[in-house]
Amino acid sequence: MSRPTGRPPGGDGAEGPGAGRPRIPAPRPPADDLPAPGGGTPDGPGGSDDHDHPTLGSLLGAWALAVCSPEEAAAVEAHLPHCPPCADEARRLRDAVGLIRREDALDPGPELRSGTMEECLRRRPAAVPLPRWAAPYDAETARLDALLRDMGDTEWDTPVRLRWTGGERVLTLCGVLAHLGCADGLVAVRLGLADPLGPGAPRTVADRTEAAIEHCLRHEAPFVRDRWRAQTRSIVRTAAREAAAVADLPVDFAEFRRPVRDALVGRAFACWIHADDIAAAVDYPYEPPAPGHLAGMVELAVRRVPAALADRRRAGLAAPARSLTAAGTPGRTLLLEIEGRGGGEWYLPLDSPAALATPERTVARLVLEDVEFCRLAAGHVPPRDAAAGQEGDREATGDTLRAVASLSRL
């Protein structure tokens, strides 16, 4: 990544002037200490390895700003526990940096990108306009591509933790791209494009992921990234050219079917969540989608909640229906409020997906913030830990939270 290196402050230092105040950083285990010149005690005031005391002192400002090379940072950090004056100076510099610098992404935020695109298209409309339902996928794949462009060679081997309700898996960054690309490939096939896994490819996302990872092991990271990027661009271009003809075509994901318009919003959601997983693995800030795109993801997930609740009830994982409700007739209702610029309000039927949800039959109210709701739907937050406001029937709100979490899958 093209971002600064270095380590944050922490721990206590050696005894000496200013003892008792926090030192920077905690002493390393002996096996990690840098060797002193000619052997002996690591890094006393005389210096460490090829760095003498004046040189290490001159690096403190760069270290505080986290712009040292890894070798320089290691030398400074080995020196600080043994030199109280330098430790005090490093602490003061770190405190000063904390007042003037935030750990923000170096890339423009998603709102800037979407706002710029909207203004450009207002002044000069596109010859082939992108349908609104394809815009989140276009934006999120472009944002992930920008993140990947900043990756260093060694970071492509970073373990990335993928989580969903009831499961977890660790993949390399290439493995995550393989997973995204093979799932997107099902949309590509429905649009008339080639399957990235070739003829006779598996149908389920889990099986396709295994095949894609095996395929990617035979190629270098740039090849995997280029193939993923080329497919995302082909999907966007085809969706734009043939929007009216393809919007309602069903995409077969084996476990479920979804029209192209919803499938692309779902794939945008997956791209954001896994891009955030990648960013967390390499310790890089990553912002949520632009509000308009986040709203589409929230709305898609909300629409799936009643069916998910019914599935859990049939499996014995949710409380039974309180009453039999005929299709189209009013039944018990939950008011779901999603706060934030990507949110809204929805009345959801509790006893049957086909029942009519009405304010008059509301028995419970559930409130979540938009990003928290998405993290819950992605399986990144357990239902019991979700920051949710609840009123009314606690059984209904608890079952609904668990139904939202059940939307997640590999």
Short mmCIF file of C-alpha atoms in Angstrom, two decimals:
data_model
loop_
_atom_site.label_atom_id
_atom_site.label_comp_id
_atom_site.label_asym_id
_atom_site.label_seq_id
_atom_site.Cartn_x
_atom_site.Cartn_y
_atom_site.Cartn_z
CA MET A 1 0.00 0.00 0.00
CA SER A 2 1.19 3.52 -0.65
CA ARG A 3 0.66 4.55 2.95
CA PRO A 4 3.10 5.33 5.78
CA THR A 5 4.72 2.61 7.85
CA GLY A 6 5.59 2.62 11.52
CA ARG A 7 4.06 1.56 14.80
CA PRO A 8 1.77 3.32 17.25
CA PRO A 9 2.89 4.25 20.73
CA GLY A 10 2.27 2.04 23.71
CA GLY A 11 3.78 0.35 26.76
CA ASP A 12 6.17 1.53 29.47
CA GLY A 13 9.84 2.31 29.05
CA ALA A 14 12.96 1.81 31.11
CA GLU A 15 13.69 3.59 34.34
CA GLY A 16 15.36 7.00 34.15
CA PRO A 17 14.41 10.67 33.84
CA GLY A 18 10.68 10.95 33.44
CA ALA A 19 10.11 7.36 34.65
CA GLY A 20 6.47 6.57 35.30
CA ARG A 21 5.25 8.32 32.15
CA PRO A 22 4.21 6.28 29.09
CA ARG A 23 7.10 5.16 26.93
CA ILE A 24 7.07 4.52 23.20
CA PRO A 25 6.88 1.62 22.42
CA ALA A 26 6.79 -1.41 24.73
CA PRO A 27 10.12 -3.26 24.87
CA ARG A 28 10.36 -6.09 22.35
CA PRO A 29 11.12 -9.69 23.33
CA PRO A 30 14.88 -10.36 23.31
CA ALA A 31 14.63 -12.44 20.12
CA ASP A 32 13.34 -9.41 18.25
CA ASP A 33 15.92 -6.90 19.49
CA LEU A 34 18.29 -5.54 16.92
CA PRO A 35 21.92 -6.59 17.53
CA ALA A 36 24.30 -4.05 18.96
CA PRO A 37 27.49 -3.25 17.02
CA GLY A 38 29.95 -6.08 17.62
CA GLY A 39 27.46 -7.96 19.83
CA GLY A 40 26.62 -7.17 23.47
CA THR A 41 23.59 -5.36 24.84
CA PRO A 42 21.11 -4.30 22.16
CA ASP A 43 20.87 -0.62 21.50
CA GLY A 44 22.19 1.37 24.40
CA PRO A 45 22.71 5.13 24.07
CA GLY A 46 25.55 4.42 21.67
CA GLY A 47 23.19 3.29 18.91
CA SER A 48 21.76 0.17 17.23
CA ASP A 49 23.20 -1.78 14.34
CA ASP A 50 24.18 0.80 11.69
CA HIS A 51 22.35 3.67 13.46
CA ASP A 52 24.15 5.72 16.10
CA HIS A 53 22.43 7.81 18.77
CA PRO A 54 22.36 11.13 16.81
CA THR A 55 20.99 9.34 13.74
CA LEU A 56 18.24 7.66 15.73
CA GLY A 57 17.40 10.97 17.42
CA SER A 58 17.07 12.65 14.03
CA LEU A 59 14.57 9.98 12.95
CA LEU A 60 12.14 10.59 15.83
CA GLY A 61 10.11 13.18 13.92
CA ALA A 62 9.75 10.90 10.89
CA TRP A 63 8.89 8.00 13.19
CA ALA A 64 6.19 10.04 14.94
CA LEU A 65 4.67 10.83 11.55
CA ALA A 66 4.91 7.10 10.64
CA VAL A 67 6.92 7.78 7.48
CA CYS A 68 10.07 5.84 8.37
CA SER A 69 11.07 2.81 6.35
CA PRO A 70 10.38 -0.50 8.12
CA GLU A 71 14.10 -0.85 8.90
CA GLU A 72 14.35 2.67 10.36
CA ALA A 73 11.16 2.17 12.40
CA ALA A 74 12.52 -1.08 13.82
CA ALA A 75 15.81 0.62 14.78
CA VAL A 76 14.03 3.53 16.50
CA GLU A 77 11.70 1.19 18.38
CA ALA A 78 14.60 -0.95 19.59
CA HIS A 79 16.37 2.20 20.82
CA LEU A 80 13.51 3.89 22.71
CA PRO A 81 13.14 1.49 25.67
CA HIS A 82 16.84 2.00 26.47
CA CYS A 83 16.99 5.80 26.07
CA PRO A 84 14.58 7.76 28.32
CA PRO A 85 15.37 11.19 26.74
CA CYS A 86 14.54 9.88 23.25
CA ALA A 87 11.46 8.09 24.59
CA ASP A 88 10.18 11.34 26.12
CA GLU A 89 10.82 13.23 22.90
CA ALA A 90 9.12 10.50 20.85
CA ARG A 91 6.10 10.61 23.13
CA ARG A 92 5.81 14.39 22.82
CA LEU A 93 6.11 14.20 19.05
CA ARG A 94 3.50 11.45 18.84
CA ASP A 95 1.09 13.47 20.99
CA ALA A 96 1.61 16.52 18.76
CA VAL A 97 1.00 14.49 15.61
CA GLY A 98 -2.23 13.16 17.11
CA LEU A 99 -3.54 16.72 17.33
CA ILE A 100 -2.92 17.57 13.68
CA ARG A 101 -3.34 14.32 11.80
CA ARG A 102 -6.21 11.83 11.49
CA GLU A 103 -5.87 8.25 10.25
CA ASP A 104 -7.98 8.75 7.15
CA ALA A 105 -7.87 7.03 3.79
CA LEU A 106 -5.71 8.71 1.19
CA ASP A 107 -8.42 8.14 -1.43
CA PRO A 108 -11.41 10.45 -2.06
CA GLY A 109 -14.58 9.48 -0.23
CA PRO A 110 -17.43 7.70 -2.05
CA GLU A 111 -19.64 10.80 -1.85
CA LEU A 112 -17.08 12.84 -3.79
CA ARG A 113 -16.99 10.25 -6.57
CA SER A 114 -20.77 9.92 -6.86
CA GLY A 115 -21.28 13.69 -6.63
CA THR A 116 -18.69 14.37 -9.32
CA MET A 117 -20.23 11.76 -11.62
CA GLU A 118 -23.72 13.21 -11.12
CA GLU A 119 -22.52 16.73 -11.90
CA CYS A 120 -20.65 15.56 -15.01
CA LEU A 121 -23.67 13.66 -16.28
CA ARG A 122 -25.95 16.63 -15.56
CA ARG A 123 -23.81 18.83 -17.78
CA ARG A 124 -23.33 16.22 -20.49
CA PRO A 125 -25.63 13.17 -20.31
CA ALA A 126 -24.06 9.84 -21.20
CA ALA A 127 -24.74 8.47 -24.66
CA VAL A 128 -25.52 5.14 -22.96
CA PRO A 129 -26.82 5.99 -19.46
CA LEU A 130 -26.12 3.64 -16.60
CA PRO A 131 -29.35 2.37 -14.99
CA ARG A 132 -29.79 3.43 -11.39
CA TRP A 133 -29.78 -0.16 -10.17
CA ALA A 134 -26.32 -0.76 -11.69
CA ALA A 135 -24.71 2.39 -10.23
CA PRO A 136 -23.84 0.87 -6.80
CA TYR A 137 -22.03 -2.05 -8.48
CA ASP A 138 -20.16 0.32 -10.78
CA ALA A 139 -19.07 2.49 -7.83
CA GLU A 140 -18.12 -0.28 -5.40
CA THR A 141 -16.09 -2.25 -7.93
CA ALA A 142 -14.28 0.96 -8.91
CA ARG A 143 -13.52 1.70 -5.24
CA LEU A 144 -12.15 -1.79 -4.65
CA ASP A 145 -10.08 -1.49 -7.81
CA ALA A 146 -8.57 1.75 -6.46
CA LEU A 147 -7.72 0.00 -3.18
CA LEU A 148 -6.07 -2.88 -5.06
CA ARG A 149 -4.03 -0.45 -7.14
CA ASP A 150 -2.33 0.72 -3.92
CA MET A 151 -1.33 -2.80 -2.87
CA GLY A 152 2.32 -3.74 -2.55
CA ASP A 153 3.49 -7.14 -3.74
CA THR A 154 3.76 -8.60 -0.24
CA GLU A 155 0.26 -7.47 0.73
CA TRP A 156 -1.32 -9.78 -1.83
CA ASP A 157 -0.44 -12.65 0.48
CA THR A 158 -2.12 -11.02 3.49
CA PRO A 159 -4.69 -13.33 5.15
CA VAL A 160 -8.19 -11.85 4.84
CA ARG A 161 -10.87 -13.01 7.26
CA LEU A 162 -14.32 -13.52 5.70
CA ARG A 163 -17.21 -13.93 8.13
CA TRP A 164 -20.84 -14.82 7.78
CA THR A 165 -23.47 -16.08 10.20
CA GLY A 166 -22.45 -19.57 11.20
CA GLY A 167 -19.14 -19.59 9.35
CA GLU A 168 -15.74 -18.05 8.81
CA ARG A 169 -12.93 -18.51 6.33
CA VAL A 170 -9.48 -17.02 5.81
CA LEU A 171 -8.35 -16.40 2.22
CA THR A 172 -5.52 -14.51 0.61
CA LEU A 173 -6.39 -11.28 -1.15
CA CYS A 174 -6.30 -13.18 -4.46
CA GLY A 175 -8.71 -15.70 -2.95
CA VAL A 176 -11.16 -12.94 -2.04
CA LEU A 177 -11.06 -11.63 -5.62
CA ALA A 178 -11.59 -15.17 -6.90
CA HIS A 179 -14.66 -15.48 -4.67
CA LEU A 180 -16.09 -12.14 -5.79
CA GLY A 181 -15.36 -12.83 -9.45
CA CYS A 182 -16.91 -16.29 -9.56
CA ALA A 183 -20.13 -15.08 -7.88
CA ASP A 184 -20.29 -12.07 -10.21
CA GLY A 185 -19.78 -14.56 -13.03
CA LEU A 186 -23.31 -15.89 -12.51
CA VAL A 187 -24.62 -12.42 -13.31
CA ALA A 188 -22.24 -12.21 -16.27
CA VAL A 189 -23.60 -15.49 -17.68
CA ARG A 190 -27.19 -14.20 -17.43
CA LEU A 191 -26.12 -11.10 -19.36
CA GLY A 192 -24.73 -13.29 -22.15
CA LEU A 193 -21.08 -12.96 -21.14
CA ALA A 194 -18.61 -15.80 -20.64
CA ASP A 195 -18.45 -17.68 -17.36
CA PRO A 196 -15.02 -16.90 -15.81
CA LEU A 197 -14.74 -20.56 -14.77
CA GLY A 198 -15.43 -21.85 -18.27
CA PRO A 199 -17.88 -24.52 -19.50
CA GLY A 200 -19.16 -27.05 -16.98
CA ALA A 201 -18.43 -24.79 -14.00
CA PRO A 202 -20.04 -25.59 -10.62
CA ARG A 203 -23.36 -23.91 -9.84
CA THR A 204 -23.26 -23.09 -6.10
CA VAL A 205 -21.24 -20.11 -4.92
CA ALA A 206 -19.32 -22.26 -2.44
CA ASP A 207 -18.28 -24.78 -5.11
CA ARG A 208 -17.49 -22.03 -7.58
CA THR A 209 -15.30 -20.33 -4.97
CA GLU A 210 -13.25 -23.52 -4.52
CA ALA A 211 -12.80 -23.88 -8.28
CA ALA A 212 -11.88 -20.20 -8.68
CA ILE A 213 -9.30 -20.31 -5.89
CA GLU A 214 -7.71 -23.40 -7.43
CA HIS A 215 -7.58 -21.63 -10.80
CA CYS A 216 -6.03 -18.49 -9.31
CA LEU A 217 -3.23 -20.47 -7.66
CA ARG A 218 -1.81 -20.99 -11.16
CA HIS A 219 -1.54 -17.25 -11.83
CA GLU A 220 0.15 -14.17 -10.39
CA ALA A 221 -1.77 -11.43 -8.55
CA PRO A 222 -1.80 -8.92 -11.48
CA PHE A 223 -3.48 -11.52 -13.71
CA VAL A 224 -6.17 -12.24 -11.11
CA ARG A 225 -6.85 -8.55 -10.56
CA ASP A 226 -6.98 -7.78 -14.30
CA ARG A 227 -9.42 -10.64 -14.93
CA TRP A 228 -11.67 -9.51 -12.08
CA ARG A 229 -11.57 -5.88 -13.22
CA ALA A 230 -12.26 -6.75 -16.88
CA GLN A 231 -15.31 -8.79 -15.87
CA THR A 232 -16.75 -6.01 -13.68
CA ARG A 233 -16.37 -3.50 -16.52
CA SER A 234 -18.02 -5.88 -19.00
CA ILE A 235 -20.95 -6.40 -16.63
CA VAL A 236 -21.43 -2.63 -16.21
CA ARG A 237 -21.22 -1.94 -19.95
CA THR A 238 -23.66 -4.73 -20.82
CA ALA A 239 -26.12 -3.64 -18.11
CA ALA A 240 -26.02 -0.10 -19.51
CA ARG A 241 -26.46 -1.11 -23.16
CA GLU A 242 -29.27 -3.59 -22.53
CA ALA A 243 -30.87 -2.24 -19.35
CA ALA A 244 -34.50 -2.58 -20.41
CA ALA A 245 -34.04 -6.10 -21.76
CA VAL A 246 -32.03 -7.58 -18.87
CA ALA A 247 -33.26 -5.80 -15.72
CA ASP A 248 -35.85 -8.46 -14.81
CA LEU A 249 -34.08 -11.57 -16.11
CA PRO A 250 -33.61 -14.06 -13.24
CA VAL A 251 -30.07 -14.86 -12.11
CA ASP A 252 -29.73 -18.42 -10.79
CA PHE A 253 -27.46 -18.52 -7.73
CA ALA A 254 -28.46 -22.17 -7.10
CA GLU A 255 -29.59 -21.45 -3.53
CA PHE A 256 -31.91 -18.64 -4.71
CA ARG A 257 -32.93 -16.63 -7.75
CA ARG A 258 -32.93 -12.89 -8.13
CA PRO A 259 -33.62 -10.49 -11.04
CA VAL A 260 -30.57 -8.83 -12.56
CA ARG A 261 -31.51 -5.44 -11.09
CA ASP A 262 -31.48 -6.88 -7.54
CA ALA A 263 -28.55 -9.21 -8.22
CA LEU A 264 -26.26 -6.30 -9.09
CA VAL A 265 -27.23 -4.39 -5.96
CA GLY A 266 -26.49 -7.54 -3.97
CA ARG A 267 -23.12 -7.94 -5.69
CA ALA A 268 -22.34 -4.28 -4.90
CA PHE A 269 -23.10 -5.02 -1.25
CA ALA A 270 -20.77 -8.06 -1.30
CA CYS A 271 -18.03 -6.02 -2.99
CA TRP A 272 -18.20 -3.32 -0.31
CA ILE A 273 -18.22 -5.81 2.57
CA HIS A 274 -15.27 -7.79 1.23
CA ALA A 275 -13.37 -4.63 0.30
CA ASP A 276 -13.81 -3.58 3.92
CA ASP A 277 -12.50 -7.02 4.97
CA ILE A 278 -9.43 -6.48 2.79
CA ALA A 279 -8.89 -2.96 4.15
CA ALA A 280 -9.13 -4.26 7.73
CA ALA A 281 -6.55 -6.97 6.96
CA VAL A 282 -4.01 -4.42 5.70
CA ASP A 283 -4.96 -1.78 8.30
CA TYR A 284 -6.33 0.78 5.84
CA PRO A 285 -9.38 3.06 6.37
CA TYR A 286 -12.35 2.30 4.12
CA GLU A 287 -15.54 4.32 3.99
CA PRO A 288 -19.12 3.00 3.55
CA PRO A 289 -20.79 3.51 0.15
CA ALA A 290 -22.30 6.83 -0.91
CA PRO A 291 -25.70 7.37 0.80
CA GLY A 292 -27.78 6.82 -2.34
CA HIS A 293 -26.04 3.52 -3.06
CA LEU A 294 -26.15 2.45 0.59
CA ALA A 295 -29.91 3.12 0.57
CA GLY A 296 -30.37 0.64 -2.29
CA MET A 297 -28.43 -2.03 -0.41
CA VAL A 298 -30.45 -1.45 2.75
CA GLU A 299 -33.73 -1.58 0.85
CA LEU A 300 -32.82 -4.87 -0.84
CA ALA A 301 -31.92 -6.47 2.50
CA VAL A 302 -35.10 -5.19 4.17
CA ARG A 303 -37.25 -6.72 1.42
CA ARG A 304 -35.70 -10.12 2.13
CA VAL A 305 -36.36 -10.09 5.88
CA PRO A 306 -39.99 -11.42 5.90
CA ALA A 307 -39.04 -14.45 3.78
CA ALA A 308 -35.95 -15.08 5.92
CA LEU A 309 -38.10 -14.94 9.06
CA ALA A 310 -40.54 -17.45 7.54
CA ASP A 311 -37.65 -19.77 6.57
CA ARG A 312 -36.29 -19.70 10.11
CA ARG A 313 -39.75 -20.40 11.50
CA ARG A 314 -40.16 -23.45 9.25
CA ALA A 315 -36.74 -24.68 10.43
CA GLY A 316 -37.78 -24.30 14.07
CA LEU A 317 -35.32 -21.42 14.64
CA ALA A 318 -37.95 -18.74 15.33
CA ALA A 319 -41.09 -18.55 17.42
CA PRO A 320 -44.20 -19.92 15.68
CA ALA A 321 -46.71 -17.56 14.14
CA ARG A 322 -49.18 -16.14 16.66
CA SER A 323 -52.08 -16.46 14.22
CA LEU A 324 -52.88 -17.72 10.73
CA THR A 325 -53.04 -14.73 8.40
CA ALA A 326 -54.44 -15.02 4.88
CA ALA A 327 -52.46 -13.48 2.05
CA GLY A 328 -53.23 -9.78 1.63
CA THR A 329 -54.95 -9.40 5.00
CA PRO A 330 -53.54 -7.37 7.91
CA GLY A 331 -51.42 -9.24 10.43
CA ARG A 332 -48.97 -8.56 13.23
CA THR A 333 -46.46 -5.95 12.10
CA LEU A 334 -42.99 -4.77 13.08
CA LEU A 335 -41.83 -1.22 12.39
CA LEU A 336 -38.21 -1.27 11.23
CA GLU A 337 -36.47 2.11 11.33
CA ILE A 338 -33.05 2.43 9.71
CA GLU A 339 -31.38 5.68 10.69
CA GLY A 340 -28.80 7.54 8.62
CA ARG A 341 -28.73 8.88 5.09
CA GLY A 342 -29.09 5.37 3.67
CA GLY A 343 -32.07 4.49 5.84
CA GLY A 344 -35.86 4.75 5.97
CA GLU A 345 -38.91 3.16 7.61
CA TRP A 346 -40.57 -0.13 6.74
CA TYR A 347 -43.55 -2.03 8.15
CA LEU A 348 -42.79 -5.75 8.02
CA PRO A 349 -45.25 -8.65 8.42
CA LEU A 350 -44.36 -11.00 11.25
CA ASP A 351 -46.61 -14.05 10.83
CA SER A 352 -46.54 -14.53 7.05
CA PRO A 353 -44.55 -12.89 4.20
CA ALA A 354 -47.80 -12.57 2.25
CA ALA A 355 -49.68 -10.78 5.03
CA LEU A 356 -50.37 -7.06 4.88
CA ALA A 357 -48.20 -5.00 7.25
CA THR A 358 -50.03 -1.99 8.67
CA PRO A 359 -49.29 0.67 11.31
CA GLU A 360 -52.48 -0.30 13.16
CA ARG A 361 -51.24 -3.86 13.77
CA THR A 362 -47.73 -2.86 14.86
CA VAL A 363 -46.62 -4.83 17.93
CA ALA A 364 -42.88 -4.01 17.95
CA ARG A 365 -40.40 -1.40 16.83
CA LEU A 366 -36.74 -1.98 15.92
CA VAL A 367 -34.21 0.80 15.25
CA LEU A 368 -30.72 0.39 13.74
CA GLU A 369 -28.21 2.68 12.05
CA ASP A 370 -27.76 2.07 8.30
CA VAL A 371 -24.17 0.76 8.37
CA GLU A 372 -24.85 -1.30 11.50
CA PHE A 373 -27.85 -2.89 9.76
CA CYS A 374 -25.67 -3.80 6.77
CA ARG A 375 -22.96 -5.25 8.99
CA LEU A 376 -25.61 -7.35 10.72
CA ALA A 377 -26.96 -8.54 7.34
CA ALA A 378 -23.39 -9.41 6.30
CA GLY A 379 -22.82 -11.55 9.40
CA HIS A 380 -20.14 -9.18 10.73
CA VAL A 381 -22.12 -8.35 13.88
CA PRO A 382 -23.86 -11.05 15.99
CA PRO A 383 -27.54 -10.23 16.61
CA ARG A 384 -26.95 -10.07 20.37
CA ASP A 385 -24.25 -7.42 19.85
CA ALA A 386 -26.10 -5.26 17.33
CA ALA A 387 -26.58 -1.65 18.44
CA ALA A 388 -30.36 -1.73 18.17
CA GLY A 389 -33.21 0.11 19.87
CA GLN A 390 -36.19 -2.13 20.67
CA GLU A 391 -39.75 -1.50 21.81
CA GLY A 392 -42.75 -3.75 22.22
CA ASP A 393 -42.72 -7.52 21.63
CA ARG A 394 -39.13 -8.60 22.43
CA GLU A 395 -39.68 -12.01 20.88
CA ALA A 396 -40.58 -10.35 17.58
CA THR A 397 -37.59 -7.97 17.62
CA GLY A 398 -35.20 -10.79 18.58
CA ASP A 399 -36.47 -13.04 15.79
CA THR A 400 -36.18 -10.17 13.31
CA LEU A 401 -32.58 -9.41 14.28
CA ARG A 402 -31.67 -13.06 13.82
CA ALA A 403 -33.50 -13.16 10.49
CA VAL A 404 -31.46 -10.17 9.26
CA ALA A 405 -28.25 -11.93 10.30
CA SER A 406 -29.32 -15.09 8.46
CA LEU A 407 -29.22 -13.18 5.17
CA SER A 408 -25.42 -13.53 5.18
CA ARG A 409 -23.61 -16.32 3.37
CA LEU A 410 -20.19 -17.01 1.88
#
